[in-house]
mmCIF file of C-alpha atoms in Angstrom:
data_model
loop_
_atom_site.group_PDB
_atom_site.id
_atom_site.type_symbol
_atom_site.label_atom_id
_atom_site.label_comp_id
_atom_site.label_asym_id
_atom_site.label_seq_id
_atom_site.Cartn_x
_atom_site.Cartn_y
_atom_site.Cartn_z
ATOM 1 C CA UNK A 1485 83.937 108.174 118.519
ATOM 2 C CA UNK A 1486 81.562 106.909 116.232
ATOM 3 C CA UNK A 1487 80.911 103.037 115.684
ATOM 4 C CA UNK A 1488 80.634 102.302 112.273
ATOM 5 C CA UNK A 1489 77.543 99.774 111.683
ATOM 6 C CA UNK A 1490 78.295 96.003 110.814
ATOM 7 C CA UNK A 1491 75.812 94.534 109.288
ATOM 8 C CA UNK A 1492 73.812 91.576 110.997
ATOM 9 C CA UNK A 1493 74.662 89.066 108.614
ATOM 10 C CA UNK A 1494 78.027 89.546 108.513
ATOM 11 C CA UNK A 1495 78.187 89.256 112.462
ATOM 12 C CA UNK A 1496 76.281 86.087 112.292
ATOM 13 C CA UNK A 1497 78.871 84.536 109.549
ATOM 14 C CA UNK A 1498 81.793 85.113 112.229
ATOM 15 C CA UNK A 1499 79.035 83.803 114.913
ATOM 16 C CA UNK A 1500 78.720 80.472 112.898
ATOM 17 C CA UNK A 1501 82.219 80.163 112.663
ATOM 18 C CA UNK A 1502 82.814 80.137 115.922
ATOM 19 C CA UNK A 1503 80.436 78.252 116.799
ATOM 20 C CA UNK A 1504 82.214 75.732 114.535
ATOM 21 C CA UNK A 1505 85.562 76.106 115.689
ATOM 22 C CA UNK A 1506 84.524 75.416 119.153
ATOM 23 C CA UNK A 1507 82.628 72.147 117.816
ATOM 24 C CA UNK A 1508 86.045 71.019 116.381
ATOM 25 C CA UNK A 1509 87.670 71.854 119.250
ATOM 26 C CA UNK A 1510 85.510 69.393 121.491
ATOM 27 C CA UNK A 1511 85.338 66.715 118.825
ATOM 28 C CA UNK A 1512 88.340 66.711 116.639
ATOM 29 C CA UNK A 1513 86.361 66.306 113.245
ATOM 30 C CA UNK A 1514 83.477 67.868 111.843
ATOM 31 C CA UNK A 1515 80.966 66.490 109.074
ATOM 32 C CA UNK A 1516 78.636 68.224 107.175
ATOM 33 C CA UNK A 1517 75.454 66.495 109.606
ATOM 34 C CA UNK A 1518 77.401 67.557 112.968
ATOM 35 C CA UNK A 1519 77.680 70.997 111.634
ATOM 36 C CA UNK A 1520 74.309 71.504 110.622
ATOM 37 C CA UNK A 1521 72.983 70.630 113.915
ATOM 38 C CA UNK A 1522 75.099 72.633 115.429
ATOM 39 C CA UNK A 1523 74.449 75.401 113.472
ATOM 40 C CA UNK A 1524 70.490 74.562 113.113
ATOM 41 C CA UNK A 1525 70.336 74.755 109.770
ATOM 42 C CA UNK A 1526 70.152 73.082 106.390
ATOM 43 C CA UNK A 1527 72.619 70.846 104.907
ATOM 44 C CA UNK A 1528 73.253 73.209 101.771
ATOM 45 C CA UNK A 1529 73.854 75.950 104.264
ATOM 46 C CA UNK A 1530 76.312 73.909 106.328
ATOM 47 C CA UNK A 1531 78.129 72.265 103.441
ATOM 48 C CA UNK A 1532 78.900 76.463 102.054
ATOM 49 C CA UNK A 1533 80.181 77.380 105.521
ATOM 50 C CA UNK A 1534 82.477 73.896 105.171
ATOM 51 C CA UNK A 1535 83.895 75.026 101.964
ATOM 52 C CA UNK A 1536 84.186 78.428 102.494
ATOM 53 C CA UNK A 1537 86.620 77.565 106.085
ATOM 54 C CA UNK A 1538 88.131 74.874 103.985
ATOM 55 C CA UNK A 1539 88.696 77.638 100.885
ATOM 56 C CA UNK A 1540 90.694 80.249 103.734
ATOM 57 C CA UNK A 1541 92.534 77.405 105.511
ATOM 58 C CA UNK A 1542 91.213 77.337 108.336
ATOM 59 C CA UNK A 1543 89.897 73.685 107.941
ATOM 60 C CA UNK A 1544 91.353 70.667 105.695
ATOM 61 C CA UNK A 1545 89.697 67.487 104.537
ATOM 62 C CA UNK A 1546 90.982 64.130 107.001
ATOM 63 C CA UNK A 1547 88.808 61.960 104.879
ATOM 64 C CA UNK A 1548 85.766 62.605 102.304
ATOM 65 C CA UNK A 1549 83.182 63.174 105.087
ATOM 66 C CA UNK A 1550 85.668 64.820 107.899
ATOM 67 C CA UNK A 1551 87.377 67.966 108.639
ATOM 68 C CA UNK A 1552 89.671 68.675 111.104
ATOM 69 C CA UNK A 1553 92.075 71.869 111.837
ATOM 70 C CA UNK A 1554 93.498 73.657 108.686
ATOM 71 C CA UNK A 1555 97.128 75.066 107.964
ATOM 72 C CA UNK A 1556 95.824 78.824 108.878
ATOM 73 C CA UNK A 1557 94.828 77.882 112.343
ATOM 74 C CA UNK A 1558 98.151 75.994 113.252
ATOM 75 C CA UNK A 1559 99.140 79.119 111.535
ATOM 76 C CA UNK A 1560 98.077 81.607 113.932
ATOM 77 C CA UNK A 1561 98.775 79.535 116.700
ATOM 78 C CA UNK A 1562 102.869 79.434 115.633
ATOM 79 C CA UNK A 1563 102.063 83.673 115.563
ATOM 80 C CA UNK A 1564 100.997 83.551 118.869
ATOM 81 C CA UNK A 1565 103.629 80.689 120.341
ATOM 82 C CA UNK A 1566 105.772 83.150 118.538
ATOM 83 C CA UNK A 1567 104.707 86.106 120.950
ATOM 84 C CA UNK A 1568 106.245 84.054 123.827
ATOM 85 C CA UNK A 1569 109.439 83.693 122.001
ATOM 86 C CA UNK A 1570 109.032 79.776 121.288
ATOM 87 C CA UNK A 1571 109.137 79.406 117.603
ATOM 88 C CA UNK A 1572 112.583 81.686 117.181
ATOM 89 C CA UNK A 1573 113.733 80.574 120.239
ATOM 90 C CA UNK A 1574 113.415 76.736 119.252
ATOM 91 C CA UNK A 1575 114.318 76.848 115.707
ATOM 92 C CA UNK A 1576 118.290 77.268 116.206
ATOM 93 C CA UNK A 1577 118.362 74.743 118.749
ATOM 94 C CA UNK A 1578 116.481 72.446 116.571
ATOM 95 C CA UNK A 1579 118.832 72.489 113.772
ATOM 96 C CA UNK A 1580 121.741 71.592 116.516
ATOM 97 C CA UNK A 1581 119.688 68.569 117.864
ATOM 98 C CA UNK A 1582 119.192 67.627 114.171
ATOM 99 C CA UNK A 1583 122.952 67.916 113.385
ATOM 100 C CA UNK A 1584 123.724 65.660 116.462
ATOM 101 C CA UNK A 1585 121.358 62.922 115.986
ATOM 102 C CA UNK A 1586 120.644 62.984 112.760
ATOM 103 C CA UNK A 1587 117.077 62.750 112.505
ATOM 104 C CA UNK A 1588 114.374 65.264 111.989
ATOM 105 C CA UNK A 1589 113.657 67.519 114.988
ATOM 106 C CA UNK A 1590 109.764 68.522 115.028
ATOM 107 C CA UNK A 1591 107.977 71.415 117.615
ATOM 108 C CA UNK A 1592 104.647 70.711 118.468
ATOM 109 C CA UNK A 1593 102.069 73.386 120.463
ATOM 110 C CA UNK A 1594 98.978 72.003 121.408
ATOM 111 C CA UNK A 1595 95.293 73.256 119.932
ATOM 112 C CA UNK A 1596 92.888 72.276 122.510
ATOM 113 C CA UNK A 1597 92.549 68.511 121.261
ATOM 114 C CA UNK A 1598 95.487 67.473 119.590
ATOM 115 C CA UNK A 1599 99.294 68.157 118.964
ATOM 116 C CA UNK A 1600 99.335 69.961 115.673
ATOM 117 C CA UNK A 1601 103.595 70.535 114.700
ATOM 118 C CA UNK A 1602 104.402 74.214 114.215
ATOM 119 C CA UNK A 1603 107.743 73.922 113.141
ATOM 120 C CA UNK A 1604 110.231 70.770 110.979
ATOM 121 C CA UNK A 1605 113.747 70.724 110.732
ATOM 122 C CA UNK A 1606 114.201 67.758 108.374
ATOM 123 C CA UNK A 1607 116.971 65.464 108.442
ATOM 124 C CA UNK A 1608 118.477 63.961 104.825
ATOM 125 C CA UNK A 1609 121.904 62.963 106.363
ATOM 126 C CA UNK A 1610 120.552 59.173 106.293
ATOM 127 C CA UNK A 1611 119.252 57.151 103.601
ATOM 128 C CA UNK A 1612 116.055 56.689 105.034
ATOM 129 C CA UNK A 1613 114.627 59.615 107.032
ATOM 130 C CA UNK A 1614 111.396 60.701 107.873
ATOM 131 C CA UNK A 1615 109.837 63.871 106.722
ATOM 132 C CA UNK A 1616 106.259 65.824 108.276
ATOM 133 C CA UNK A 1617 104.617 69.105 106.830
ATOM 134 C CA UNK A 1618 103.803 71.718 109.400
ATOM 135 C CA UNK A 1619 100.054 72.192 110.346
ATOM 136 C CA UNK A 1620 100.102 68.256 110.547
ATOM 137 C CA UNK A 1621 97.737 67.198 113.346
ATOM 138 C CA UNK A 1622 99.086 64.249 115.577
ATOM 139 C CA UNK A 1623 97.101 61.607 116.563
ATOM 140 C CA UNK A 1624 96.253 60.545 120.068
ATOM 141 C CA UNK A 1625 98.857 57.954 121.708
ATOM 142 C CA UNK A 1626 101.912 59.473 119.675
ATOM 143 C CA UNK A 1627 104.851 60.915 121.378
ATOM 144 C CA UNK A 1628 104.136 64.513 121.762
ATOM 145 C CA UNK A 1629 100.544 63.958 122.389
ATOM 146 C CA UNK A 1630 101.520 61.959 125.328
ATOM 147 C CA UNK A 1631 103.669 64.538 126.428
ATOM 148 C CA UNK A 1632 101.069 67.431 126.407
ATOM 149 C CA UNK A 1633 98.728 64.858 128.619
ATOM 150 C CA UNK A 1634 100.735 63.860 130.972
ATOM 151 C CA UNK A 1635 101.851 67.687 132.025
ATOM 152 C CA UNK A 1636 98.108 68.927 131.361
ATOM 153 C CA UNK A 1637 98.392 69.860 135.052
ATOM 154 C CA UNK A 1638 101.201 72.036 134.411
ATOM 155 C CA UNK A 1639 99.813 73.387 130.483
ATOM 156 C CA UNK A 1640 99.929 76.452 129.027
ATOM 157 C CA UNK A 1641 96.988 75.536 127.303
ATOM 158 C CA UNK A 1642 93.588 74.720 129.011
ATOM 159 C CA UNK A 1643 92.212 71.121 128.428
ATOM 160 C CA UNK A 1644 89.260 70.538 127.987
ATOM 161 C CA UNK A 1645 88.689 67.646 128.490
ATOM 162 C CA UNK A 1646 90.514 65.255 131.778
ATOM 163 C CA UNK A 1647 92.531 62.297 130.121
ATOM 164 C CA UNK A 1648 90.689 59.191 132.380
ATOM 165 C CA UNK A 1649 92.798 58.068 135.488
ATOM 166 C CA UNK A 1650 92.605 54.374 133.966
ATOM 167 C CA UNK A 1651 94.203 51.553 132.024
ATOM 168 C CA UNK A 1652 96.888 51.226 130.118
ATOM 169 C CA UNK A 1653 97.160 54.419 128.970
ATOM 170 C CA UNK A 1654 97.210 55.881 132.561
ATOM 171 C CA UNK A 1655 100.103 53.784 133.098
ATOM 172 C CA UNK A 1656 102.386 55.037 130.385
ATOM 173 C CA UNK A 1657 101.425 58.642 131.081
ATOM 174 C CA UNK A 1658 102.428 57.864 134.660
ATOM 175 C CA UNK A 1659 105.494 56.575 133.043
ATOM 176 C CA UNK A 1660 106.068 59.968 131.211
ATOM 177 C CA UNK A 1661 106.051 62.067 134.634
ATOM 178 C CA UNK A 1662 108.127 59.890 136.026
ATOM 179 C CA UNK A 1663 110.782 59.859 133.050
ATOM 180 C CA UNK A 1664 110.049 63.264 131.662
ATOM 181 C CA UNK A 1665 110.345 61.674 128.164
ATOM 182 C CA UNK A 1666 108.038 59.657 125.815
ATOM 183 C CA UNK A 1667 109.003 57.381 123.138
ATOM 184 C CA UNK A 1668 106.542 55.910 121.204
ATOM 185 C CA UNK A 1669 106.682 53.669 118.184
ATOM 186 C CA UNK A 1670 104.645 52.909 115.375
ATOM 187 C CA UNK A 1671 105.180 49.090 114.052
ATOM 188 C CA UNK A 1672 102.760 50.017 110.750
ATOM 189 C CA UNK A 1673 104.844 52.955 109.742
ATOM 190 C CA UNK A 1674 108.472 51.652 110.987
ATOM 191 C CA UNK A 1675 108.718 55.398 112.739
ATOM 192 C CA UNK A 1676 109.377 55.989 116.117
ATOM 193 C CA UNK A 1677 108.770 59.690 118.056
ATOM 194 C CA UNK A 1678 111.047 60.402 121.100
ATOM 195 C CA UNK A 1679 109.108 63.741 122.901
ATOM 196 C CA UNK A 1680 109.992 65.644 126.005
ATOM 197 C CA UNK A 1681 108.348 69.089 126.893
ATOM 198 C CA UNK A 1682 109.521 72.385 126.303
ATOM 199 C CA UNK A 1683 108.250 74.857 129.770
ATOM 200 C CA UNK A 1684 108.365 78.576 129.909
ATOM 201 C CA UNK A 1685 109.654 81.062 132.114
ATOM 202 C CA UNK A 1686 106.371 80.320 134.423
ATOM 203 C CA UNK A 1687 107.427 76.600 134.342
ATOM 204 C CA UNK A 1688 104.332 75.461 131.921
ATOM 205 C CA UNK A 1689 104.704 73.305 129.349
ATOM 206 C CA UNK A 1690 104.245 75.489 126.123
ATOM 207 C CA UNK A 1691 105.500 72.852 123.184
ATOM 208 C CA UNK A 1692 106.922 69.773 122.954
ATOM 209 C CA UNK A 1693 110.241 68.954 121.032
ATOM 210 C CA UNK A 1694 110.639 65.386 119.659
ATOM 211 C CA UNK A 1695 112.801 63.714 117.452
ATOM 212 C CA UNK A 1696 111.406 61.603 114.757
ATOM 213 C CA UNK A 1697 113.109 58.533 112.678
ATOM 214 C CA UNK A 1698 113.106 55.229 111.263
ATOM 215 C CA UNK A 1699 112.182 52.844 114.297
ATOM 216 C CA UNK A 1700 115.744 50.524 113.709
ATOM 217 C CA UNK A 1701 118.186 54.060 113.870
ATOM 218 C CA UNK A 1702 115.983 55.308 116.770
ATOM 219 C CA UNK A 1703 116.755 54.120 120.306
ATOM 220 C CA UNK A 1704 114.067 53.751 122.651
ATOM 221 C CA UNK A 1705 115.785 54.052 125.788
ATOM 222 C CA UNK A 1706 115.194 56.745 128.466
ATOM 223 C CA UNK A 1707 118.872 57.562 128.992
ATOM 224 C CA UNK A 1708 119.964 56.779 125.170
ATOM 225 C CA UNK A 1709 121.918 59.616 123.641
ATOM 226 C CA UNK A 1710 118.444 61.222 121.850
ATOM 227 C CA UNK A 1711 117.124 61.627 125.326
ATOM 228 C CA UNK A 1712 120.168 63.144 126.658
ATOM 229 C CA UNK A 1713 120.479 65.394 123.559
ATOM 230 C CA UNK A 1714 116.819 66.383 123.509
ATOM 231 C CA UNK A 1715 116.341 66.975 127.073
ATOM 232 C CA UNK A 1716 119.999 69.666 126.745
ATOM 233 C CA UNK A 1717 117.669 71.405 123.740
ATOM 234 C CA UNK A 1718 114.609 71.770 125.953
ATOM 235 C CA UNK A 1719 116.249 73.399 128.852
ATOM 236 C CA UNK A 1720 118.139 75.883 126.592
ATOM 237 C CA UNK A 1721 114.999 76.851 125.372
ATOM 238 C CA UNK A 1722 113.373 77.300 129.293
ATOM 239 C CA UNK A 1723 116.776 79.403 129.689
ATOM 240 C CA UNK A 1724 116.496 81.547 126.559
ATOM 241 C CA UNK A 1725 112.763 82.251 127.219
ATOM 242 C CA UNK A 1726 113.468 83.012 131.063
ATOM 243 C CA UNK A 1727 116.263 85.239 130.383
ATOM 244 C CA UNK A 1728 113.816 87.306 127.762
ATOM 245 C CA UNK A 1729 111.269 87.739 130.520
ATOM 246 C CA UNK A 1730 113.797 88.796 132.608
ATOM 247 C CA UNK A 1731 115.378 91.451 129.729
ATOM 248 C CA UNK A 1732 111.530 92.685 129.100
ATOM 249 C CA UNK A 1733 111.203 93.410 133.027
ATOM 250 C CA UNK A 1734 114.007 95.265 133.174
#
């Protein structure tokens, strides 16, 4: 069989763009100065590779200066959560735990650095409800976040990088393995995130489903009805993806 020949430009674009990826990976954001350095070369040159991601989606503007991880990557990850039977798995379920409680019902897969939600089944029973777009990346110390860290022993997804064994924050993700549940509140945006995580047929946490409302209708106990109702959706999704594994083996 005969290779066909790819030129060496092109196969230094999709080099670059790796290379950048992996940068936002490690770091979270990119600016044009990181990725010139990490690209050795000009500012001009960096900024085109910037807009050109930013152009297909696979990076979006957090601020003027900063990008972070665009709607085609969170994209491609829900194609390949999708593969294990997640996404359809969850969504039905979802719209059950939404029914129940009454709030919106979010799935979250994790990208290497932060939660990024893959899937929204939006409330508008109540007055006041909250509403998130898919491909929205979730910032450290919320719900599911602090879900995916405390089970990074137990991941689907390699992390690179250890959360540190210390402070506060070490405390509540202790908390979290002890409770199997994380409930986190945000005073500034009157929204509180009840998470607990979703584990395939191998036992590893693949996703994270949380339930996400107006801090005064949300209850922040362990053992509230939420919980209860959340933790019932998680395990039918364990059972649903074990008993596909099991179908596919036979």
């Amino acid at each position: 069989m005969t290779i066909p020949d790819i030129p060496s430009g092109d196969l230094q674009v999709v080099a670059r763009v790796v290379q950048l990826l992996r940068l936002l990976g490690e770091a979270g954001t990119i600016d044009l100065v990181s990725a010139a350095q990490e690209l050795s070369v000009g500012k001009s040159t960096a900024h085109r590779y910037l807009a050109s991601m930013e152009n297909h989606g696979m990076l979006q503007r957090r601020d003027r200066n900063r990008y972070e991880f665009g709607p085609l990557l969170a994209e491609l990850g829900t194609m390949a959560l999708s593969r294990l039977g997640v996404v359809n798995v969850a969504q039905p379920v979802m719209e059950q735990i939404s029914l129940r409680v009454r709030h919106t019902v979010v799935l979250t897969i994790w990208n290497g650095r932060q939660a990024v939600v893959v899937q929204v089944h939006e409330d508008s029973s109540r007055t006041a409800h909250v509403s998130i777009r898919t491909g929205s990346l979730l910032r450290a110390g919320t719900a599911q976040d602090c879900v995916f860290r405390a089970f990074q022993d137990q991941s689907f997804y390699h992390f690179r990088k250890e959360v540190p064994n210390l402070g506060q924050e070490a405390d509540g993700l202790e908390e979290v393995r002890r409770t199997g549940v994380a409930i986190r509140s945000s005073a500034s945006e009157g929204v509180r995130a009840v998470a607990v995580p979703i584990r395939d047929a191998a036992d590893r946490v693949v996703a994270a489903l949380a339930v996400i409302g107006v801090t005064q209708l949300v209850p922040d106990e362990d053992d509230s009805d939420v919980v209860m109702t959340l933790r019932e959706g998680a395990q039918a999704i364990h059972q649903a993806l074990s008993a596909s594994l099991e179908r596919a083996g036979e």
